[in-house]
Amino acid sequence: DIKTWNIVLNGWCVLGNVSEAKRFWKDILASKCNPDLFTYGSFIHILTKKGKLGTALKLFKAMWEKGCNPDVVICNCIIDALCFKKRIPQALEVFREMNDRGCLPNVATYNSLIKHLCKIQRMEKVYELVDEMEQKKGSCQPNDITYNYLLKSLKKQEEVSGVVGRMKRNGCKMTCDMYNLILKLYMDWDCQERVRCIWDEMENNGLGPDRRSYTIMIHGLYGKGRIDDALCYFNEMTTKGMVPEPKTEFLTWNIVLNGWCVLGNVSEAKRFWKYILASKCNPESFTYGTYIHTLTKKGKLCTTLKLFRAMWEQGCNPDMVICNCIIDVLC
């Protein structure tokens, strides 16, 4: 019976073997056994996952024609695959067809459309869908994912309060991830007063700051030239026992190494260089450049040349500035 066929087909689908799943699908059809919702769902899911959207759409259409109406999970699978391929109009067409045929969309359906419409800045359509979600409520009620997509699409700081207010009116609570997203937006827009307010609010509400919050602050402040403030946040983070992301730790090392090099303190720069190497983290071009520049300036030619050779050996090719520095000292 079809249940037995489904077990085998699902096995091939779980293994990601499209060719065997396709061969087995033909066997099912040849057996005169009608595929059910699970059969179609398993096969459509693997086809969309493997980029076989054309075949998936043919099956989807065949379901309607044969009276085996797709459920919301299958419809969501098709809509998401169409959106991923930037075929938004066709995804909206499937969405309308769902409603017309009595297959009710859920929050995942709306979120998939909103995510991709936000990417192409179709904001009028986005807010039309959000309004629809808020009116329907129930399984269509907007969630933190919905509002995160709206926040990510914002272009002005004044728009943030509108989205947050809307979210709170609909009973969706702030999360740490949402605070971090707003923190990143304000940092990118250089709204330092609002950055401080969000930081204090998340602390007062017990929703942070977490590692991501500190990463945003450290990289944001460093990018604006506020090196000392960035280091303060790094120290505060490590004091709390948080392990920095590798990119944050490396950025901080570059700051400290550069500080010793600017001061011309070769012994401290050398000590810190050994610390970097001991961390098993490969120095990048900026790290090498900073240290090489100080070594050449202080006449440490032998050490400089060793470092220069090490760069090539480790696949970190020196840029023109480093090469010029070496050539100049050799001359």
mmCIF file of C-alpha atoms in Angstrom:
data_model
loop_
_atom_site.group_PDB
_atom_site.id
_atom_site.type_symbol
_atom_site.label_atom_id
_atom_site.label_comp_id
_atom_site.label_asym_id
_atom_site.label_seq_id
_atom_site.Cartn_x
_atom_site.Cartn_y
_atom_site.Cartn_z
ATOM 1 C CA ASP A 1 0.000 0.000 0.000
ATOM 2 C CA ILE A 2 0.952 3.684 -0.187
ATOM 3 C CA LYS A 3 2.242 3.732 3.422
ATOM 4 C CA THR A 4 4.925 1.188 2.533
ATOM 5 C CA TRP A 5 5.882 3.152 -0.583
ATOM 6 C CA ASN A 6 6.068 6.310 1.552
ATOM 7 C CA ILE A 7 8.552 4.748 3.974
ATOM 8 C CA VAL A 8 10.999 3.871 1.182
ATOM 9 C CA LEU A 9 10.547 7.184 -0.678
ATOM 10 C CA ASN A 10 11.041 9.160 2.523
ATOM 11 C CA GLY A 11 14.237 7.182 3.179
ATOM 12 C CA TRP A 12 15.739 8.298 -0.136
ATOM 13 C CA CYS A 13 14.577 11.861 0.506
ATOM 14 C CA VAL A 14 16.135 11.949 3.989
ATOM 15 C CA LEU A 15 19.407 10.707 2.458
ATOM 16 C CA GLY A 16 19.176 13.511 -0.123
ATOM 17 C CA ASN A 17 19.365 11.047 -3.018
ATOM 18 C CA VAL A 18 17.213 12.788 -5.648
ATOM 19 C CA SER A 19 17.946 10.334 -8.462
ATOM 20 C CA GLU A 20 16.818 7.324 -6.393
ATOM 21 C CA ALA A 21 13.817 9.243 -5.055
ATOM 22 C CA LYS A 22 12.857 10.148 -8.630
ATOM 23 C CA ARG A 23 13.248 6.542 -9.796
ATOM 24 C CA PHE A 24 11.145 5.329 -6.890
ATOM 25 C CA TRP A 25 8.489 7.980 -7.603
ATOM 26 C CA LYS A 26 8.100 6.504 -11.100
ATOM 27 C CA ASP A 27 7.725 3.054 -9.532
ATOM 28 C CA ILE A 28 4.903 4.362 -7.334
ATOM 29 C CA LEU A 29 3.065 5.819 -10.338
ATOM 30 C CA ALA A 30 3.600 2.603 -12.338
ATOM 31 C CA SER A 31 2.068 0.595 -9.488
ATOM 32 C CA LYS A 32 -1.250 2.430 -10.006
ATOM 33 C CA CYS A 33 -1.079 3.408 -6.336
ATOM 34 C CA ASN A 34 -2.189 7.018 -5.797
ATOM 35 C CA PRO A 35 0.368 9.187 -3.938
ATOM 36 C CA ASP A 36 -1.050 10.841 -0.817
ATOM 37 C CA LEU A 37 -0.204 14.114 0.917
ATOM 38 C CA PHE A 38 2.854 12.624 2.650
ATOM 39 C CA THR A 39 4.182 11.168 -0.631
ATOM 40 C CA TYR A 40 3.915 14.479 -2.442
ATOM 41 C CA GLY A 41 5.250 16.417 0.550
ATOM 42 C CA SER A 42 8.375 14.254 0.932
ATOM 43 C CA PHE A 43 9.244 14.420 -2.761
ATOM 44 C CA ILE A 44 8.489 18.150 -3.185
ATOM 45 C CA HIS A 45 10.594 18.983 -0.109
ATOM 46 C CA ILE A 46 13.698 17.194 -1.420
ATOM 47 C CA LEU A 47 13.227 18.632 -4.926
ATOM 48 C CA THR A 48 13.109 22.231 -3.660
ATOM 49 C CA LYS A 49 16.016 21.559 -1.288
ATOM 50 C CA LYS A 50 18.143 20.330 -4.201
ATOM 51 C CA GLY A 51 17.143 23.208 -6.495
ATOM 52 C CA LYS A 52 14.819 21.151 -8.728
ATOM 53 C CA LEU A 53 12.130 23.817 -8.594
ATOM 54 C CA GLY A 54 10.711 23.132 -12.068
ATOM 55 C CA THR A 55 9.901 19.506 -11.204
ATOM 56 C CA ALA A 56 8.566 20.541 -7.786
ATOM 57 C CA LEU A 57 6.169 23.027 -9.402
ATOM 58 C CA LYS A 58 4.883 20.369 -11.830
ATOM 59 C CA LEU A 59 4.145 18.064 -8.893
ATOM 60 C CA PHE A 60 2.521 20.901 -6.957
ATOM 61 C CA LYS A 61 0.223 21.644 -9.900
ATOM 62 C CA ALA A 62 -0.541 17.919 -10.310
ATOM 63 C CA MET A 63 -1.668 17.741 -6.673
ATOM 64 C CA TRP A 64 -4.418 20.315 -7.223
ATOM 65 C CA GLU A 65 -5.478 18.651 -10.485
ATOM 66 C CA LYS A 66 -5.756 15.207 -8.861
ATOM 67 C CA GLY A 67 -7.708 16.480 -5.871
ATOM 68 C CA CYS A 68 -4.886 15.870 -3.379
ATOM 69 C CA ASN A 69 -4.890 19.420 -2.055
ATOM 70 C CA PRO A 70 -1.497 20.580 -0.684
ATOM 71 C CA ASP A 71 -1.375 21.519 2.992
ATOM 72 C CA VAL A 72 0.217 24.690 4.358
ATOM 73 C CA VAL A 73 3.606 22.951 4.834
ATOM 74 C CA ILE A 74 3.848 22.017 1.137
ATOM 75 C CA CYS A 75 2.625 25.466 0.037
ATOM 76 C CA ASN A 76 5.215 27.117 2.306
ATOM 77 C CA CYS A 77 7.920 24.903 0.798
ATOM 78 C CA ILE A 78 6.991 26.057 -2.726
ATOM 79 C CA ILE A 79 6.654 29.735 -1.752
ATOM 80 C CA ASP A 80 10.014 29.736 0.031
ATOM 81 C CA ALA A 81 11.738 28.061 -2.943
ATOM 82 C CA LEU A 82 10.220 30.581 -5.388
ATOM 83 C CA CYS A 83 11.283 33.494 -3.169
ATOM 84 C CA PHE A 84 14.805 32.062 -2.911
ATOM 85 C CA LYS A 85 14.982 32.030 -6.729
ATOM 86 C CA LYS A 86 13.755 35.670 -6.716
ATOM 87 C CA ARG A 87 10.498 34.648 -8.379
ATOM 88 C CA ILE A 88 8.453 36.810 -6.004
ATOM 89 C CA PRO A 89 5.443 37.433 -8.320
ATOM 90 C CA GLN A 90 4.989 33.672 -8.750
ATOM 91 C CA ALA A 91 5.298 33.159 -4.978
ATOM 92 C CA LEU A 92 2.557 35.748 -4.411
ATOM 93 C CA GLU A 93 0.434 33.945 -7.002
ATOM 94 C CA VAL A 94 0.773 30.670 -5.041
ATOM 95 C CA PHE A 95 -0.100 32.625 -1.875
ATOM 96 C CA ARG A 96 -3.309 33.938 -3.472
ATOM 97 C CA GLU A 97 -4.134 30.465 -4.793
ATOM 98 C CA MET A 98 -3.780 29.038 -1.273
ATOM 99 C CA ASN A 99 -6.354 31.479 0.060
ATOM 100 C CA ASP A 100 -8.728 30.905 -2.857
ATOM 101 C CA ARG A 101 -8.611 27.124 -2.431
ATOM 102 C CA GLY A 102 -9.072 27.151 1.328
ATOM 103 C CA CYS A 103 -5.491 26.332 2.379
ATOM 104 C CA LEU A 104 -4.976 28.876 5.141
ATOM 105 C CA PRO A 105 -1.491 30.451 5.361
ATOM 106 C CA ASN A 106 0.314 30.624 8.711
ATOM 107 C CA VAL A 107 2.994 32.898 10.153
ATOM 108 C CA ALA A 108 5.739 30.965 8.306
ATOM 109 C CA THR A 109 4.001 31.647 4.966
ATOM 110 C CA TYR A 110 3.842 35.373 5.634
ATOM 111 C CA ASN A 111 7.376 35.542 7.049
ATOM 112 C CA SER A 112 8.832 33.892 3.958
ATOM 113 C CA LEU A 113 7.182 36.475 1.689
ATOM 114 C CA ILE A 114 8.006 39.405 3.994
ATOM 115 C CA LYS A 115 11.668 38.387 4.258
ATOM 116 C CA HIS A 116 12.199 38.439 0.502
ATOM 117 C CA LEU A 117 9.963 41.465 -0.174
ATOM 118 C CA CYS A 118 12.031 43.424 2.382
ATOM 119 C CA LYS A 119 15.201 42.479 0.487
ATOM 120 C CA ILE A 120 13.882 44.138 -2.676
ATOM 121 C CA GLN A 121 12.358 47.024 -0.681
ATOM 122 C CA ARG A 122 8.739 46.295 -1.671
ATOM 123 C CA MET A 123 7.724 47.911 1.605
ATOM 124 C CA GLU A 124 4.177 48.829 0.598
ATOM 125 C CA LYS A 125 3.420 45.149 -0.044
ATOM 126 C CA VAL A 126 5.296 44.159 3.135
ATOM 127 C CA TYR A 127 3.127 46.359 5.354
ATOM 128 C CA GLU A 128 0.006 45.209 3.515
ATOM 129 C CA LEU A 129 0.899 41.631 4.525
ATOM 130 C CA VAL A 130 1.751 42.643 8.109
ATOM 131 C CA ASP A 131 -1.619 44.434 8.417
ATOM 132 C CA GLU A 132 -3.302 41.269 7.169
ATOM 133 C CA MET A 133 -1.425 39.161 9.745
ATOM 134 C CA GLU A 134 -2.389 41.483 12.592
ATOM 135 C CA GLN A 135 -6.054 41.374 11.557
ATOM 136 C CA LYS A 136 -6.170 37.563 11.258
ATOM 137 C CA LYS A 137 -4.214 36.894 14.481
ATOM 138 C CA GLY A 138 -4.144 33.256 15.641
ATOM 139 C CA SER A 139 -1.608 31.215 13.652
ATOM 140 C CA CYS A 140 -0.921 34.292 11.495
ATOM 141 C CA GLN A 141 -0.004 36.594 14.397
ATOM 142 C CA PRO A 142 3.307 38.379 13.599
ATOM 143 C CA ASN A 143 6.206 37.130 15.743
ATOM 144 C CA ASP A 144 9.700 38.383 16.573
ATOM 145 C CA ILE A 145 10.972 37.030 13.224
ATOM 146 C CA THR A 146 8.413 39.164 11.356
ATOM 147 C CA TYR A 147 9.410 42.329 13.192
ATOM 148 C CA ASN A 148 13.121 41.553 12.815
ATOM 149 C CA TYR A 149 12.653 41.574 9.025
ATOM 150 C CA LEU A 150 10.925 44.961 9.294
ATOM 151 C CA LEU A 151 13.723 46.367 11.470
ATOM 152 C CA LYS A 152 16.442 45.136 9.100
ATOM 153 C CA SER A 153 14.781 46.968 6.207
ATOM 154 C CA LEU A 154 14.721 50.370 7.962
ATOM 155 C CA LYS A 155 16.723 53.253 6.516
ATOM 156 C CA LYS A 156 16.183 55.983 9.142
ATOM 157 C CA GLN A 157 16.503 56.060 12.931
ATOM 158 C CA GLU A 158 13.078 57.700 13.283
ATOM 159 C CA GLU A 159 11.414 54.568 11.869
ATOM 160 C CA VAL A 160 12.587 52.262 14.672
ATOM 161 C CA SER A 161 10.085 53.461 17.284
ATOM 162 C CA GLY A 162 7.203 52.864 14.841
ATOM 163 C CA VAL A 163 8.104 49.192 14.354
ATOM 164 C CA VAL A 164 8.800 48.627 18.072
ATOM 165 C CA GLY A 165 5.514 50.330 19.021
ATOM 166 C CA ARG A 166 3.599 48.213 16.532
ATOM 167 C CA MET A 167 5.254 45.084 17.884
ATOM 168 C CA LYS A 168 4.369 45.882 21.502
ATOM 169 C CA ARG A 169 0.751 46.699 20.596
ATOM 170 C CA ASN A 170 0.443 43.214 19.123
ATOM 171 C CA GLY A 171 1.793 41.538 22.249
ATOM 172 C CA CYS A 172 5.173 40.545 20.799
ATOM 173 C CA LYS A 173 7.844 40.945 23.478
ATOM 174 C CA MET A 174 11.371 42.208 22.948
ATOM 175 C CA THR A 175 14.122 39.592 22.799
ATOM 176 C CA CYS A 176 17.881 39.852 23.195
ATOM 177 C CA ASP A 177 18.309 39.311 19.438
ATOM 178 C CA MET A 178 15.915 42.163 18.724
ATOM 179 C CA TYR A 179 17.751 44.501 21.093
ATOM 180 C CA ASN A 180 21.022 43.580 19.382
ATOM 181 C CA LEU A 181 19.545 44.312 15.974
ATOM 182 C CA ILE A 182 18.366 47.767 17.092
ATOM 183 C CA LEU A 183 21.734 48.354 18.786
ATOM 184 C CA LYS A 184 23.495 47.557 15.487
ATOM 185 C CA LEU A 185 21.198 49.904 13.544
ATOM 186 C CA TYR A 186 21.811 52.810 15.922
ATOM 187 C CA MET A 187 25.552 52.115 15.929
ATOM 188 C CA ASP A 188 25.652 52.103 12.110
ATOM 189 C CA TRP A 189 23.706 55.377 12.057
ATOM 190 C CA ASP A 190 26.065 56.808 14.740
ATOM 191 C CA CYS A 191 23.192 57.607 17.141
ATOM 192 C CA GLN A 192 25.267 57.283 20.305
ATOM 193 C CA GLU A 193 22.595 58.597 22.666
ATOM 194 C CA ARG A 194 20.108 55.984 21.439
ATOM 195 C CA VAL A 195 22.803 53.294 21.587
ATOM 196 C CA ARG A 196 23.232 54.069 25.280
ATOM 197 C CA CYS A 197 19.452 54.026 25.861
ATOM 198 C CA ILE A 198 19.039 50.616 24.202
ATOM 199 C CA TRP A 199 22.035 49.250 26.135
ATOM 200 C CA ASP A 200 20.542 50.426 29.451
ATOM 201 C CA GLU A 201 17.062 49.157 28.526
ATOM 202 C CA MET A 202 18.252 45.658 27.678
ATOM 203 C CA GLU A 203 20.221 45.532 30.949
ATOM 204 C CA ASN A 204 17.220 46.711 32.994
ATOM 205 C CA ASN A 205 14.943 44.151 31.319
ATOM 206 C CA GLY A 206 17.408 41.309 31.950
ATOM 207 C CA LEU A 207 17.760 40.582 28.231
ATOM 208 C CA GLY A 208 21.444 41.278 27.825
ATOM 209 C CA PRO A 209 23.983 42.430 26.994
ATOM 210 C CA ASP A 210 25.326 39.150 25.614
ATOM 211 C CA ARG A 211 28.396 38.310 23.531
ATOM 212 C CA ARG A 212 26.730 39.622 20.373
ATOM 213 C CA SER A 213 25.938 42.961 22.077
ATOM 214 C CA TYR A 214 29.588 43.462 23.040
ATOM 215 C CA THR A 215 30.750 42.444 19.560
ATOM 216 C CA ILE A 216 28.513 45.130 18.018
ATOM 217 C CA MET A 217 29.845 47.784 20.401
ATOM 218 C CA ILE A 218 33.524 46.838 20.012
ATOM 219 C CA HIS A 219 33.492 46.719 16.209
ATOM 220 C CA GLY A 220 31.245 49.767 15.911
ATOM 221 C CA LEU A 221 33.407 51.929 18.179
ATOM 222 C CA TYR A 222 36.614 50.716 16.533
ATOM 223 C CA GLY A 223 35.189 51.624 13.119
ATOM 224 C CA LYS A 224 34.520 55.150 14.375
ATOM 225 C CA GLY A 225 38.065 55.536 15.705
ATOM 226 C CA ARG A 226 37.064 55.281 19.379
ATOM 227 C CA ILE A 227 39.772 52.746 20.219
ATOM 228 C CA ASP A 228 39.860 53.304 23.990
ATOM 229 C CA ASP A 229 36.085 52.870 24.299
ATOM 230 C CA ALA A 230 36.246 49.680 22.215
ATOM 231 C CA LEU A 231 38.926 48.274 24.545
ATOM 232 C CA CYS A 232 36.818 49.175 27.600
ATOM 233 C CA TYR A 233 33.930 47.084 26.260
ATOM 234 C CA PHE A 234 36.323 44.250 25.439
ATOM 235 C CA ASN A 235 37.715 44.277 28.989
ATOM 236 C CA GLU A 236 34.203 44.443 30.466
ATOM 237 C CA MET A 237 33.154 41.497 28.302
ATOM 238 C CA THR A 238 36.064 39.282 29.317
ATOM 239 C CA THR A 239 35.683 40.289 32.991
ATOM 240 C CA LYS A 240 32.125 38.901 32.827
ATOM 241 C CA GLY A 241 33.550 35.590 31.613
ATOM 242 C CA MET A 242 32.308 35.923 28.035
ATOM 243 C CA VAL A 243 34.497 34.414 25.319
ATOM 244 C CA PRO A 244 34.877 36.915 22.450
ATOM 245 C CA GLU A 245 34.123 35.880 18.880
ATOM 246 C CA PRO A 246 37.395 35.104 17.027
ATOM 247 C CA LYS A 247 37.066 38.224 14.843
ATOM 248 C CA THR A 248 36.571 40.401 17.949
ATOM 249 C CA GLU A 249 39.520 38.885 19.780
ATOM 250 C CA PHE A 250 41.718 39.374 16.740
ATOM 251 C CA LEU A 251 40.585 42.979 16.300
ATOM 252 C CA THR A 252 41.484 43.656 19.933
ATOM 253 C CA TRP A 253 44.906 42.071 19.521
ATOM 254 C CA ASN A 254 45.547 44.316 16.527
ATOM 255 C CA ILE A 255 44.570 47.356 18.589
ATOM 256 C CA VAL A 256 46.903 46.435 21.476
ATOM 257 C CA LEU A 257 49.816 45.464 19.207
ATOM 258 C CA ASN A 258 49.383 48.675 17.224
ATOM 259 C CA GLY A 259 49.382 50.635 20.493
ATOM 260 C CA TRP A 260 52.792 49.240 21.542
ATOM 261 C CA CYS A 261 54.132 49.792 18.028
ATOM 262 C CA VAL A 262 52.968 53.430 17.937
ATOM 263 C CA LEU A 263 54.735 53.947 21.278
ATOM 264 C CA GLY A 264 57.853 52.357 19.764
ATOM 265 C CA ASN A 265 58.035 49.774 22.546
ATOM 266 C CA VAL A 266 59.602 46.839 20.674
ATOM 267 C CA SER A 267 59.992 44.586 23.722
ATOM 268 C CA GLU A 268 56.262 44.808 24.613
ATOM 269 C CA ALA A 269 55.298 44.438 20.947
ATOM 270 C CA LYS A 270 57.492 41.322 20.737
ATOM 271 C CA ARG A 271 55.962 39.881 23.919
ATOM 272 C CA PHE A 272 52.458 40.477 22.608
ATOM 273 C CA TRP A 273 53.360 38.995 19.206
ATOM 274 C CA LYS A 274 54.366 35.756 20.961
ATOM 275 C CA TYR A 275 51.041 35.831 22.810
ATOM 276 C CA ILE A 276 49.169 36.067 19.489
ATOM 277 C CA LEU A 277 51.097 33.122 18.019
ATOM 278 C CA ALA A 278 50.527 31.054 21.175
ATOM 279 C CA SER A 279 46.764 31.514 20.728
ATOM 280 C CA LYS A 280 46.948 29.340 17.568
ATOM 281 C CA CYS A 281 45.307 32.154 15.618
ATOM 282 C CA ASN A 282 47.003 33.120 12.344
ATOM 283 C CA PRO A 283 47.973 36.810 12.155
ATOM 284 C CA GLU A 284 46.466 38.773 9.256
ATOM 285 C CA SER A 285 48.111 41.275 6.922
ATOM 286 C CA PHE A 286 47.428 44.261 9.216
ATOM 287 C CA THR A 287 48.986 42.444 12.195
ATOM 288 C CA TYR A 288 52.137 41.596 10.251
ATOM 289 C CA GLY A 289 52.318 45.078 8.749
ATOM 290 C CA THR A 290 52.060 46.803 12.122
ATOM 291 C CA TYR A 291 54.828 44.700 13.671
ATOM 292 C CA ILE A 292 57.118 44.756 10.604
ATOM 293 C CA HIS A 293 56.878 48.558 10.378
ATOM 294 C CA THR A 294 58.045 48.954 14.005
ATOM 295 C CA LEU A 295 60.836 46.384 13.636
ATOM 296 C CA THR A 296 62.246 48.099 10.537
ATOM 297 C CA LYS A 297 61.964 51.479 12.216
ATOM 298 C CA LYS A 298 63.995 50.161 15.158
ATOM 299 C CA GLY A 299 66.611 48.501 12.919
ATOM 300 C CA LYS A 300 65.599 44.882 13.667
ATOM 301 C CA LEU A 301 66.257 43.771 10.085
ATOM 302 C CA CYS A 302 66.876 40.071 10.774
ATOM 303 C CA THR A 303 63.589 39.611 12.668
ATOM 304 C CA THR A 304 61.774 41.644 10.026
ATOM 305 C CA LEU A 305 62.958 39.414 7.174
ATOM 306 C CA LYS A 306 61.967 36.273 9.101
ATOM 307 C CA LEU A 307 58.467 37.669 9.532
ATOM 308 C CA PHE A 308 58.312 38.691 5.875
ATOM 309 C CA ARG A 309 59.216 35.138 4.771
ATOM 310 C CA ALA A 310 56.736 33.676 7.275
ATOM 311 C CA MET A 311 53.937 35.696 5.673
ATOM 312 C CA TRP A 312 54.499 34.058 2.275
ATOM 313 C CA GLU A 313 54.834 30.599 3.831
ATOM 314 C CA GLN A 314 51.527 30.951 5.705
ATOM 315 C CA GLY A 315 49.662 32.188 2.638
ATOM 316 C CA CYS A 316 49.227 35.711 4.005
ATOM 317 C CA ASN A 317 50.668 37.578 1.015
ATOM 318 C CA PRO A 318 52.258 40.942 1.914
ATOM 319 C CA ASP A 319 50.627 44.010 0.396
ATOM 320 C CA MET A 320 52.466 46.831 -1.375
ATOM 321 C CA VAL A 321 52.957 48.837 1.843
ATOM 322 C CA ILE A 322 54.740 45.933 3.584
ATOM 323 C CA CYS A 323 56.878 45.165 0.514
ATOM 324 C CA ASN A 324 57.865 48.840 0.210
ATOM 325 C CA CYS A 325 58.777 48.864 3.906
ATOM 326 C CA ILE A 326 61.102 45.845 3.421
ATOM 327 C CA ILE A 327 62.660 47.214 0.215
ATOM 328 C CA ASP A 328 63.268 50.596 1.828
ATOM 329 C CA VAL A 329 65.073 49.131 4.858
ATOM 330 C CA LEU A 330 67.180 46.824 2.668
ATOM 331 C CA CYS A 331 68.217 49.766 0.525
#
